[in-house]
Short mmCIF file of C-alpha atoms and ligand atoms in Angstrom, two decimals:
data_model
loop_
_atom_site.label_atom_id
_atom_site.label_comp_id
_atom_site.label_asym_id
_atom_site.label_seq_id
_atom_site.Cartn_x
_atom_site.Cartn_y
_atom_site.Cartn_z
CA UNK Z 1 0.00 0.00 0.00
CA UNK Z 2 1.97 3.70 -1.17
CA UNK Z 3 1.14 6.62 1.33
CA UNK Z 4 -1.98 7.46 2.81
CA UNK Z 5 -2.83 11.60 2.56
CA UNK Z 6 -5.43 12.92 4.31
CA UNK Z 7 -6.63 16.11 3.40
CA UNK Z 8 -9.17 17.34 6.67
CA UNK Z 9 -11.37 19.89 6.50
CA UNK Z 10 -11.53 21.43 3.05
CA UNK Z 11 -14.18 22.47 1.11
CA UNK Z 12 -14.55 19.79 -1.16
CA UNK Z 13 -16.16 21.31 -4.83
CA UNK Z 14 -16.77 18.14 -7.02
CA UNK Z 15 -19.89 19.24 -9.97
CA UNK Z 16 -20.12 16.19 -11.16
CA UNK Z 17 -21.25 14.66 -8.13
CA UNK Z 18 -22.87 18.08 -7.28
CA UNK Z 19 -21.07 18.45 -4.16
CA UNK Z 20 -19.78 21.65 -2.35
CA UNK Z 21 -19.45 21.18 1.37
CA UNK Z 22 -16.93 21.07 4.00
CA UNK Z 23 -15.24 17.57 4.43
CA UNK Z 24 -12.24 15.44 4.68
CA UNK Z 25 -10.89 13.08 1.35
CA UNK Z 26 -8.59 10.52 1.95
CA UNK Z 27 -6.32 9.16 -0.62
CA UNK Z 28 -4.48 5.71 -1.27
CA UNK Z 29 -2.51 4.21 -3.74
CA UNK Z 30 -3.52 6.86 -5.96
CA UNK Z 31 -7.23 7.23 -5.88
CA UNK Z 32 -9.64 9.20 -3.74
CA UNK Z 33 -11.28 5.98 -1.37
CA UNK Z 34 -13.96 6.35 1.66
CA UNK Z 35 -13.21 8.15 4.54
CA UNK Z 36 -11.64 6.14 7.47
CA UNK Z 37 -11.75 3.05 4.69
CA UNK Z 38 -8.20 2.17 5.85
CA UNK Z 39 -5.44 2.05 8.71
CA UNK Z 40 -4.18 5.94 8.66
CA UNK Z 41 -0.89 5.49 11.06
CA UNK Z 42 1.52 7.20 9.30
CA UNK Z 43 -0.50 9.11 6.72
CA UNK Z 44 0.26 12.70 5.69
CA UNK Z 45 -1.95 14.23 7.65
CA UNK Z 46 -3.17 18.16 6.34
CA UNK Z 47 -5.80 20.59 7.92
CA UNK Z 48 -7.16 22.76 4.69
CA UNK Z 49 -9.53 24.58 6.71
CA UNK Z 50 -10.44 27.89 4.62
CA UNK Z 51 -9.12 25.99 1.11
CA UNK Z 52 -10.78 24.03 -1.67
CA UNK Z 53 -10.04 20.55 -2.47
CA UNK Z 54 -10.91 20.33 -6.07
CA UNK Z 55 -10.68 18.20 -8.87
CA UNK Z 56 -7.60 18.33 -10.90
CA UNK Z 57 -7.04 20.99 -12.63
CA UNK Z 58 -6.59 20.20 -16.93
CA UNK Z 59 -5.79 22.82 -19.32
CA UNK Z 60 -6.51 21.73 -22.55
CA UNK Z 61 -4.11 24.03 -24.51
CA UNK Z 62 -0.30 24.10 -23.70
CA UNK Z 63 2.67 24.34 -25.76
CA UNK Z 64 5.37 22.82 -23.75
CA UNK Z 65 8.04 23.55 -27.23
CA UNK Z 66 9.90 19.95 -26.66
CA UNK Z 67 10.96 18.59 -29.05
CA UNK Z 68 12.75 20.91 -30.93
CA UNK Z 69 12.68 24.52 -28.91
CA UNK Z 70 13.78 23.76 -25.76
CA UNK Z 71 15.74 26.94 -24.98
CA UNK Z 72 11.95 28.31 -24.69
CA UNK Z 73 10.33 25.28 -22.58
CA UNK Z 74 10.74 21.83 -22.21
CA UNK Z 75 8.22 19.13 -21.19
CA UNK Z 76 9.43 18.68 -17.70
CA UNK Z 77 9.94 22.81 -17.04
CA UNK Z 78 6.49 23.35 -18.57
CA UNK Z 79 4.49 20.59 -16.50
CA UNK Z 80 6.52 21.80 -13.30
CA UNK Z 81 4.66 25.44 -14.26
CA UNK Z 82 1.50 23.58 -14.81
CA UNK Z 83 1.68 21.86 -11.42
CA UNK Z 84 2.49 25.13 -9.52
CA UNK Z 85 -0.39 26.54 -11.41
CA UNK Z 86 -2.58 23.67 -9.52
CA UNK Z 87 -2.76 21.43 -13.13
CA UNK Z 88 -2.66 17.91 -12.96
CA UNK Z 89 -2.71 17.58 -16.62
CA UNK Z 90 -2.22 19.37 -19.77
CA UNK Z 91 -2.62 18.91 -23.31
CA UNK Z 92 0.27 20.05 -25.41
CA UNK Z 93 0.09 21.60 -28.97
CA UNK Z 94 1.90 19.60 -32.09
CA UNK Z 95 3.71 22.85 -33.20
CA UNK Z 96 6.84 21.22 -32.15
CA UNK Z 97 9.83 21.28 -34.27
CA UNK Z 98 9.36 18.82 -36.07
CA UNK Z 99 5.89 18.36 -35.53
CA UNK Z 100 3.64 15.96 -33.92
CA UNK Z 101 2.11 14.43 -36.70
CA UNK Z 102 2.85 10.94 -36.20
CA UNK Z 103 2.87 7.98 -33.87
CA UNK Z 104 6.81 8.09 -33.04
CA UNK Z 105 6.78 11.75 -32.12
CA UNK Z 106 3.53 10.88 -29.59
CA UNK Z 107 5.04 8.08 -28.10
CA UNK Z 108 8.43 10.21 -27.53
CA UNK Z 109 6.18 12.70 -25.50
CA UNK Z 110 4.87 10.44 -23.58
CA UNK Z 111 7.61 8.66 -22.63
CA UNK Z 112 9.41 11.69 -21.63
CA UNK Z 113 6.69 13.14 -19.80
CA UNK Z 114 6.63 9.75 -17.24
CA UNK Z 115 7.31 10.97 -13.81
CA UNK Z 116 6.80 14.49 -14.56
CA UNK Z 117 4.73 16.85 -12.47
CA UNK Z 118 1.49 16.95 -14.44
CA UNK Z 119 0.19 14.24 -17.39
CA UNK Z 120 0.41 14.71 -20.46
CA UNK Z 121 -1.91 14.35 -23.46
CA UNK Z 122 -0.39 15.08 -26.74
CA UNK Z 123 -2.46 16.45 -29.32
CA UNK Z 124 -1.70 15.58 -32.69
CA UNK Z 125 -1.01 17.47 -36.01
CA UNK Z 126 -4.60 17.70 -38.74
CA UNK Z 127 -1.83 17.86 -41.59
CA UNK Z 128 1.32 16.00 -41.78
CA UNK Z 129 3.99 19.39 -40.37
CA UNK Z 130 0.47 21.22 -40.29
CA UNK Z 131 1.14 22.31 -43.73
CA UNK Z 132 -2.18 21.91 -44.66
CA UNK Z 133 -1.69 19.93 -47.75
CA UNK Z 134 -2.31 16.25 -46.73
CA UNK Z 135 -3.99 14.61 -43.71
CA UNK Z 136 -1.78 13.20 -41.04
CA UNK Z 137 -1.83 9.96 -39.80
CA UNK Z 138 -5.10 10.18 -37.59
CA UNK Z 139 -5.67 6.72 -36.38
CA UNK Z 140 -1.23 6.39 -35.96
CA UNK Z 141 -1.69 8.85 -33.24
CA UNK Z 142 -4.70 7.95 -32.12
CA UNK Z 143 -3.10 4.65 -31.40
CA UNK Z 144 0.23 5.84 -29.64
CA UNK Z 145 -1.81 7.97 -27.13
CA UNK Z 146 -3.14 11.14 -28.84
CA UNK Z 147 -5.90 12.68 -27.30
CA UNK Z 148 -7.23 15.35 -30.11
CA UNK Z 149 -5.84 17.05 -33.60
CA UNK Z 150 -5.03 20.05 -34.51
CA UNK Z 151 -2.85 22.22 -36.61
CA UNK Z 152 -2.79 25.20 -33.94
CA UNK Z 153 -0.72 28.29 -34.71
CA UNK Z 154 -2.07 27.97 -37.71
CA UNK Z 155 -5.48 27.20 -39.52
CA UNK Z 156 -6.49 24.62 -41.90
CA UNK Z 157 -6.98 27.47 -44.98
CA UNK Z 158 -8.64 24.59 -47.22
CA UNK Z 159 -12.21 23.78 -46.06
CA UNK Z 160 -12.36 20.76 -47.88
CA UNK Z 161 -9.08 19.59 -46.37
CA UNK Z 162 -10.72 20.48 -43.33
CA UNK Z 163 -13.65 18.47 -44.08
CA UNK Z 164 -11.63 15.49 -44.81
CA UNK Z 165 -10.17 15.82 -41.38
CA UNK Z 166 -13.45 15.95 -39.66
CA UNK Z 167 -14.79 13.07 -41.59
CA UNK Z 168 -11.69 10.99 -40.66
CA UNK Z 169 -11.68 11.99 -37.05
CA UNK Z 170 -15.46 11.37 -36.87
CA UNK Z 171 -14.05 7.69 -37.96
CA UNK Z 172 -11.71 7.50 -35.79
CA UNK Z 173 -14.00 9.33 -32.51
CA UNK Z 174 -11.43 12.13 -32.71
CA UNK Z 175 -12.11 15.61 -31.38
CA UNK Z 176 -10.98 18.35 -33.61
CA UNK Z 177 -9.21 21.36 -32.24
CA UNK Z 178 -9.58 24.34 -34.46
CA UNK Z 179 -7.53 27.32 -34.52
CA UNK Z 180 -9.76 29.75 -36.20
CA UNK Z 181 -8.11 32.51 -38.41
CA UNK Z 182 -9.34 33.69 -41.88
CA UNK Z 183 -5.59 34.38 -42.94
CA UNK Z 184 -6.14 36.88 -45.84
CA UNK Z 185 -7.88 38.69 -43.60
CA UNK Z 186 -5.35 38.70 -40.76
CA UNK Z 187 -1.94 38.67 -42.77
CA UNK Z 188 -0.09 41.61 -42.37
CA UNK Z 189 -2.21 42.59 -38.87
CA UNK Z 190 -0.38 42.11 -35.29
CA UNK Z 191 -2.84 42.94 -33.36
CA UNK Z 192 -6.89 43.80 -33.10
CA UNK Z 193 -8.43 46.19 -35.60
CA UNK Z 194 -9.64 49.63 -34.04
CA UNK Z 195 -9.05 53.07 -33.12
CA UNK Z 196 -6.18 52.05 -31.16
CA UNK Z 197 -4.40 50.17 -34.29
CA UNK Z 198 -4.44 52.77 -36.48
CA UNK Z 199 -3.32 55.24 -33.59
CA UNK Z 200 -0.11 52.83 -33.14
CA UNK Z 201 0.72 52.68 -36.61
CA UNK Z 202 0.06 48.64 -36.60
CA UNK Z 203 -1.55 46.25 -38.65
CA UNK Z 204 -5.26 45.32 -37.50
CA UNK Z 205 -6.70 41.96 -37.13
CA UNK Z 206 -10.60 42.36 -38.04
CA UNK Z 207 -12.60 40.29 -35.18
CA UNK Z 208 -13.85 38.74 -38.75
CA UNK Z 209 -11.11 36.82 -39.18
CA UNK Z 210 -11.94 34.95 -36.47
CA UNK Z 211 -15.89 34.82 -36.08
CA UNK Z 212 -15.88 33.84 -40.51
CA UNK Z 213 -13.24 30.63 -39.92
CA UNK Z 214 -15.81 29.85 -36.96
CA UNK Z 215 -19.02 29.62 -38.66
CA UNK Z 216 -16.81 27.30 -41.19
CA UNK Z 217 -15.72 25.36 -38.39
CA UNK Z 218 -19.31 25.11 -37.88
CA UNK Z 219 -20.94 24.51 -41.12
CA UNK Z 220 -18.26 21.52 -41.48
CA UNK Z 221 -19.27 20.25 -38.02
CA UNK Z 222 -23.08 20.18 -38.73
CA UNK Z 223 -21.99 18.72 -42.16
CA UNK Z 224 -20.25 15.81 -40.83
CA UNK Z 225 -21.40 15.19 -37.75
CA UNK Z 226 -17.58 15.76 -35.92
CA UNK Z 227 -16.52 16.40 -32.98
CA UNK Z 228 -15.23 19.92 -32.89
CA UNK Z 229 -13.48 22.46 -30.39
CA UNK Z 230 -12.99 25.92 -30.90
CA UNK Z 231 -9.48 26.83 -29.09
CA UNK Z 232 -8.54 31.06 -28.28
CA UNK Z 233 -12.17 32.43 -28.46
CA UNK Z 234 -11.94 36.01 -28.76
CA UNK Z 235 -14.53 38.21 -30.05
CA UNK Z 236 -17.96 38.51 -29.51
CA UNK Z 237 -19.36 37.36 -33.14
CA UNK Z 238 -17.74 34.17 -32.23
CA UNK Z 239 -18.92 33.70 -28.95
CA UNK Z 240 -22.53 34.53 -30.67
CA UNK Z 241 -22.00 31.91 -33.31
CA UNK Z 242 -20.68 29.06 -31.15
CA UNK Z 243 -24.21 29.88 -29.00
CA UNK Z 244 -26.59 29.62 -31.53
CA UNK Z 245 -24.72 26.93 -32.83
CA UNK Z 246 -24.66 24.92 -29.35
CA UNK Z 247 -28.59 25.92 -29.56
CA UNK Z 248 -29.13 24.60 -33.10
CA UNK Z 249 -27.40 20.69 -31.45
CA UNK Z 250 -24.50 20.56 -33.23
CA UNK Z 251 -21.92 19.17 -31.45
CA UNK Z 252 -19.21 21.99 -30.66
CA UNK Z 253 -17.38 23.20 -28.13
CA UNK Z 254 -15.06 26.03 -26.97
CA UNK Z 255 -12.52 27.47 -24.67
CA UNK Z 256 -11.30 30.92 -23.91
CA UNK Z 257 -8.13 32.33 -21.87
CA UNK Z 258 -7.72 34.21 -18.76
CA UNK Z 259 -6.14 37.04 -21.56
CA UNK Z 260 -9.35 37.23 -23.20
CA UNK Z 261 -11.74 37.51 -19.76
CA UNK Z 262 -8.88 39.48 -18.49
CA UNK Z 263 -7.13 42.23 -20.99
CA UNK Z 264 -8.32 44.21 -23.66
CA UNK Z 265 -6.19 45.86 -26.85
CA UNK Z 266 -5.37 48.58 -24.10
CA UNK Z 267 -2.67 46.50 -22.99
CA UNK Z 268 -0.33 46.53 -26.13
CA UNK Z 269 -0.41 50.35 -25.97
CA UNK Z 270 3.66 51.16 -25.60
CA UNK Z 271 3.68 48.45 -28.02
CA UNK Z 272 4.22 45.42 -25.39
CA UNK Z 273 5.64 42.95 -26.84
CA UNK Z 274 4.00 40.44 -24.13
CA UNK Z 275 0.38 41.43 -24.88
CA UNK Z 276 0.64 40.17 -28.65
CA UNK Z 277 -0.61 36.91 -29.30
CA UNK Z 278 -2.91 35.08 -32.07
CA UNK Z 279 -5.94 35.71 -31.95
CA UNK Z 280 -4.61 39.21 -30.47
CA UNK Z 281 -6.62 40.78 -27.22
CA UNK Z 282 -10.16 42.54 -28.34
CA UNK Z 283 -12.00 45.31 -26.96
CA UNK Z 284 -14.38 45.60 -23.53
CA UNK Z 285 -17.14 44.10 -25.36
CA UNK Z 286 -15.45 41.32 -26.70
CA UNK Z 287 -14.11 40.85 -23.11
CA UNK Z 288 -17.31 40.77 -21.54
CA UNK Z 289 -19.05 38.88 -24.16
CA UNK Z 290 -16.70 36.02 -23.37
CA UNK Z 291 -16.91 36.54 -19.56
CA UNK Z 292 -20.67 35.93 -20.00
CA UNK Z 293 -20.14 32.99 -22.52
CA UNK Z 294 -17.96 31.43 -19.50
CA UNK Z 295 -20.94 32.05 -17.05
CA UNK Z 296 -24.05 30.58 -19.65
CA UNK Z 297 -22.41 27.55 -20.44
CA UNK Z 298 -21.57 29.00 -24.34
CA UNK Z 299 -17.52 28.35 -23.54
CA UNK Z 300 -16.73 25.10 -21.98
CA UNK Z 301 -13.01 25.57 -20.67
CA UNK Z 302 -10.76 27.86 -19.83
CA UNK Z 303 -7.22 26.83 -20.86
CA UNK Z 304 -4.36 28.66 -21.06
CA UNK Z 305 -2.63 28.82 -24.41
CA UNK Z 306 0.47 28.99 -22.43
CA UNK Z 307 3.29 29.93 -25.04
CA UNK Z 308 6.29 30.49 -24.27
CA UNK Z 309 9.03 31.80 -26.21
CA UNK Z 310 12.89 33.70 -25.43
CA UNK Z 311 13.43 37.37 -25.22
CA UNK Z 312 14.78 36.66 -28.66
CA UNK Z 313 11.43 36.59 -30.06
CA UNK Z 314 9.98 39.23 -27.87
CA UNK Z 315 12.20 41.81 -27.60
CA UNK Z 316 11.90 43.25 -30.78
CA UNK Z 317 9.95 45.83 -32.83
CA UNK Z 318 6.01 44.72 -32.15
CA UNK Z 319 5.14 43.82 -35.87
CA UNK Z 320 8.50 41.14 -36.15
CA UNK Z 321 7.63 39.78 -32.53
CA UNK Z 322 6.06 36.25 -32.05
CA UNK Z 323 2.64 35.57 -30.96
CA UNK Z 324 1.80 34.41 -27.53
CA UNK Z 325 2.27 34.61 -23.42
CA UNK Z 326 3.22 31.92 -20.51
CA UNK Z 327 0.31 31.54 -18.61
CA UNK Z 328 0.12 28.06 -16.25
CA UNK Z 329 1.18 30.15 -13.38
CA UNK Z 330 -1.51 32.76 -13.69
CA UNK Z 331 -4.61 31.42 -15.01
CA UNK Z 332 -6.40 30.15 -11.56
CA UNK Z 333 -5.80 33.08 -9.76
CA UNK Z 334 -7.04 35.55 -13.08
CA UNK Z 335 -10.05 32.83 -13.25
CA UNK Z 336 -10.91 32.78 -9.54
CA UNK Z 337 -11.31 36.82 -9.68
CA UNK Z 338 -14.49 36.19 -11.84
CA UNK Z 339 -15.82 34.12 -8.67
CA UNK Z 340 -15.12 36.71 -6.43
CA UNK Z 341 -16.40 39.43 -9.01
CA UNK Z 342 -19.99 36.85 -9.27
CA UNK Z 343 -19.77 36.38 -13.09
CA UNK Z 344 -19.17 32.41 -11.69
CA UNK Z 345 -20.24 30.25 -8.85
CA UNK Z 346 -17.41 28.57 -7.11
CA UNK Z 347 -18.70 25.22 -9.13
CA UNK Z 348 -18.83 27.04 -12.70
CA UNK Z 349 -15.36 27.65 -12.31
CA UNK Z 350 -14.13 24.04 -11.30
CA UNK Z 351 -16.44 22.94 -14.58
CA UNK Z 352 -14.87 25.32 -16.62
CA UNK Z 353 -11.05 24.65 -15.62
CA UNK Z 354 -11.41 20.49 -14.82
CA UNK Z 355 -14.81 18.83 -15.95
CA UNK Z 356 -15.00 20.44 -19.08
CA UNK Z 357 -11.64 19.70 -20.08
CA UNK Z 358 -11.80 16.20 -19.41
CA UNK Z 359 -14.98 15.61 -20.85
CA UNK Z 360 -14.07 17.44 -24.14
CA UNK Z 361 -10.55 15.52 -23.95
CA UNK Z 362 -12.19 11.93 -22.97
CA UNK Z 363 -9.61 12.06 -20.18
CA UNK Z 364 -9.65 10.53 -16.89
CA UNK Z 365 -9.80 13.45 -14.18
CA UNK Z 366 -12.53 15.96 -13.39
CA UNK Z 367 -14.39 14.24 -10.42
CA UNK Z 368 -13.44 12.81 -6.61
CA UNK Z 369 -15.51 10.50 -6.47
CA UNK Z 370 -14.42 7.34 -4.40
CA UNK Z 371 -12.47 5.29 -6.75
CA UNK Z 372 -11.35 8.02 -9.01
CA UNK Z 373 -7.88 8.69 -9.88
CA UNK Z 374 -6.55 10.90 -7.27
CA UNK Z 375 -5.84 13.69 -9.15
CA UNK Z 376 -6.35 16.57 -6.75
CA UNK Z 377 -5.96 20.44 -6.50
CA UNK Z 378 -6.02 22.36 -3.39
CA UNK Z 379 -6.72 26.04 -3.67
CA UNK Z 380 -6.16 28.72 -0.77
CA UNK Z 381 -8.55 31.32 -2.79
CA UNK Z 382 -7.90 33.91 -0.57
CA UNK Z 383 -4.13 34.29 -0.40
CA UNK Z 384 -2.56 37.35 -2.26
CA UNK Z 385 1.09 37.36 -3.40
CA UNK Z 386 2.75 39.57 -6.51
CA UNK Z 387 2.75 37.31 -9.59
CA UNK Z 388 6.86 37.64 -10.61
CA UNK Z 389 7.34 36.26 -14.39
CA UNK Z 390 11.45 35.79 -13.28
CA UNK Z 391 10.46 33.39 -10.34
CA UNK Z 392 8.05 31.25 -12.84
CA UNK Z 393 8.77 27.63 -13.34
CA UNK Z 394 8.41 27.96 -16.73
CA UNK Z 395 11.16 29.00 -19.00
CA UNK Z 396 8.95 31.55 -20.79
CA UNK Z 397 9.16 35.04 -19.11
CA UNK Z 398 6.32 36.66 -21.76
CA UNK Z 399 3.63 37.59 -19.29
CA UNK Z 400 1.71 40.54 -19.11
CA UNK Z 401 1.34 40.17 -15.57
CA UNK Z 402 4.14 39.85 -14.32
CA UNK Z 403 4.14 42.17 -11.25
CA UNK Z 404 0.31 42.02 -11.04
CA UNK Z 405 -1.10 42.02 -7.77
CA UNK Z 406 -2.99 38.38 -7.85
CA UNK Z 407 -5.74 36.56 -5.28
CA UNK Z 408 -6.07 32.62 -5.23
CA UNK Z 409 -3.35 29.89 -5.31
CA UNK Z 410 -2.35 26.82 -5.73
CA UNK Z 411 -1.28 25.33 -2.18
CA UNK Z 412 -1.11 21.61 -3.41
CA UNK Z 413 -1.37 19.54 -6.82
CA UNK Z 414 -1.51 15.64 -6.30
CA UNK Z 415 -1.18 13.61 -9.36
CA UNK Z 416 -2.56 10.39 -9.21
CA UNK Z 417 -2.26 10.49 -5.38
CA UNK Z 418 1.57 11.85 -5.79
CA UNK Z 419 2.32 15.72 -4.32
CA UNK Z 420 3.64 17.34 -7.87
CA UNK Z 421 3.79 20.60 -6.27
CA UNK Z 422 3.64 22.39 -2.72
CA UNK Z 423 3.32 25.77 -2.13
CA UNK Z 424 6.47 26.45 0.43
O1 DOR D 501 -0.37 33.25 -29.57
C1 DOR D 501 -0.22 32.12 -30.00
N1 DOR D 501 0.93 31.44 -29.81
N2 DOR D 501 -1.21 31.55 -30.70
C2 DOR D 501 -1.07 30.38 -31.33
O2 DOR D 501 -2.00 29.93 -31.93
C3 DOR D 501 0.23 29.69 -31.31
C4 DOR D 501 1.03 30.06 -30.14
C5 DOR D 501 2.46 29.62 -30.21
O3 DOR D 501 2.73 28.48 -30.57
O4 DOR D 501 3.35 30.43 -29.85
ZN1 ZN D 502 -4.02 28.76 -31.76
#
């Protein structure tokens, strides 16, 4: 029998089984079993009076850069971030170098990723080096552990390549991931279209090149009857889409990032390098649309897009700098501020950042029931501390909020009944 950990007194926030009350979990052999089921001399013993014991936290959408650019991340620096973000699991991008886009290159993730701090799920290329040409090897990956497909950082431009892909992951009960970008539209853009664009002297990105590739996305779904995920929702046409969509049955779903509920365009003004990403921050309405999209059930998860890259992509002139921002370290803390601001319940929130994700993924995680995989996060939601990029576990040190004054932490992450990270 491995270690016993009891964790006393926490609130313990499990949706699935609708339960949100004050109680202890005990833990063996890595899964959650009844309380006082088994001899607890010598257990680690914890009082988390005041925290929440929740379900594992996944984040669907990672790039953890291994193999290929590991000066920017690796998979065991990017899953230690992820567990000191409170993530027990992550799914990581195929924009590798090469790229994930076949069995070997799955297998080699997962292997390395044994004994890490959080699982792994690789998600597989759509086209093989998500060229967009020719299908990858769907059922390959499939078979050597892949959990989804995608081509992210980029889109699929042809829809009837992409309708191939849908067809053969609807054969293979594959969930595609779609990065949504209408590219003649957004070529030559670096950041959101507006008053603010023009003002900078920078190349807009219309909100239509998102919302057009996502009515595609859904037209193809509805047309052959795939599985389909929206990643990076933006912009308020999309979020109106994806809910009339969701309304009409067709089986889609979506995530947004803490960037998104969090910034607007305002934040690349002194043209900051670490508030440029793809799609790029939006305006207030576009923020709050997808704030309300989180609370009605219209988004499904909230993952990160962590993506990190070196100061030798950032610190250059805005237009020439590369797209994205770390985020495994801040994401619970920016979520947990829409509890406390009542756009979520306390259960919304663990839906949006554990269920959802592993019911979208087909992963194991999301619940505590007795006999589930002890995949555990506890959260202290009240304690403060000043987010420092330079301290982060991650190798990437492109946040925009870095220095940010931040509420709600990670005190413990417990993978498969194993302590990947402990707040000190
Ligand atoms: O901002 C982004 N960065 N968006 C993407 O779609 C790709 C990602 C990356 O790989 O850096
Ligand atoms: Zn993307």
């Amino acid at each position: 029998m491995s270690k016993v950990i009891v964790l006393k007194n926490g609130r313990i926030i499990d949706p699935l089984q609708k339960r949100d009350e004050i109680a202890d979990l005990w833990v063996c052999d890595g899964l959650v079993v009844p309380v006082g089921s088994i001899d607890s001399a010598g257990a680690d013993i914890y009082d988390l009076s005041g925290r929440w014991v929740v379900p594992g936290l996944i984040d669907m959408h990672v790039h953890l850069r291994e193999p290929g650019e590991e000066y920017k991340e690796t998979i065991e620096t990017g899953t230690r971030a992820a567990a000191a973000g409170g993530f027990t699991a992550v799914a990581c991008m195929p924009n590798t170098s090469p790229v994930n886009d076949n069995g070997a290159l799955t297998r080699f993730i997962l292997q390395t990723s044994a004994g890490c701090a959080a699982r792994v799920y690789p998600v597989g290329a759509i086209s093989q080096g998500s060229k967009g040409e020719k299908l990858a090897e769907f059922g390959e990956m499939k078979m050597a552990g892949a959990v989804a497909l995608t081509d992210d950082g980029h889109p699929v431009v042809d829809s009837q390549l992409m309708r191939r892909a849908m067809e053969y992951a609807f054969s293979h009960d594959m969930l595609i991931m779609s990065h949504a970008e209408e590219i003649a539209l957004s070529k030559g853009g670096c950041m959101n279209e507006g008053e603010i664009s023009t003002r900078m002297g920078l190349g807009g990105i219309p909100v239509a090149a998102e919302s057009i590739m996502v009515q595609r996305e859904i037209a193809l779904a509805e047309l052959t009857g795939a599985r389909v995920h929206i990643a990076h929702v933006s912009a308020e046409q999309s979020v109106a889409l994806i809910r009339s969509a969701k309304a009409r049955g067709i089986n889609i779903s979506a995530e947004s990032a803490p960037h998104y509920f969090t910034l607007t365009e305002q934040a690349v003004l002194g043209y900051n390098t670490n508030a440029k990403m793809s799609p790029p921050l939006r305006g207030e309405s576009d923020r709050q649309a997808v704030r309300e999209a989180l609370r009605d059930g219209t988004l499904d998860a909230i993952a990160t897009d962590h993506a990190p890259h070196s100061i030798l992509q950032k610190e250059v002139e805005f237009n020439f700098a590369a797209n994205g921002i770390v985020g495994l370290e801040t994401s619970l803390p920016l979520s947990l501020a829409l509890v406390r601001e009542n756009v979520l319940g306390a259960a919304r929130l663990i839906e949006l950042m554990s269920c959802g994700p592993a019911r979208i993924l087909g992963v194991p995680g999301g619940s505590l029931h007795v006999g589930a995989v002890a995949d555990i996060t506890v959260i202290d939601p009240e304690r403060r501390f000043t987010f420092a990029v330079e301290e982060s576990f991650s190798k990437g040190k492109n946040s925009p909020f870095d220095g940010w004054e931040l509420q709600g932490k990670a005190l413990m992450t417990i993978v498969a009944g194993r302590i990947t990270h402990k707040d000190s």
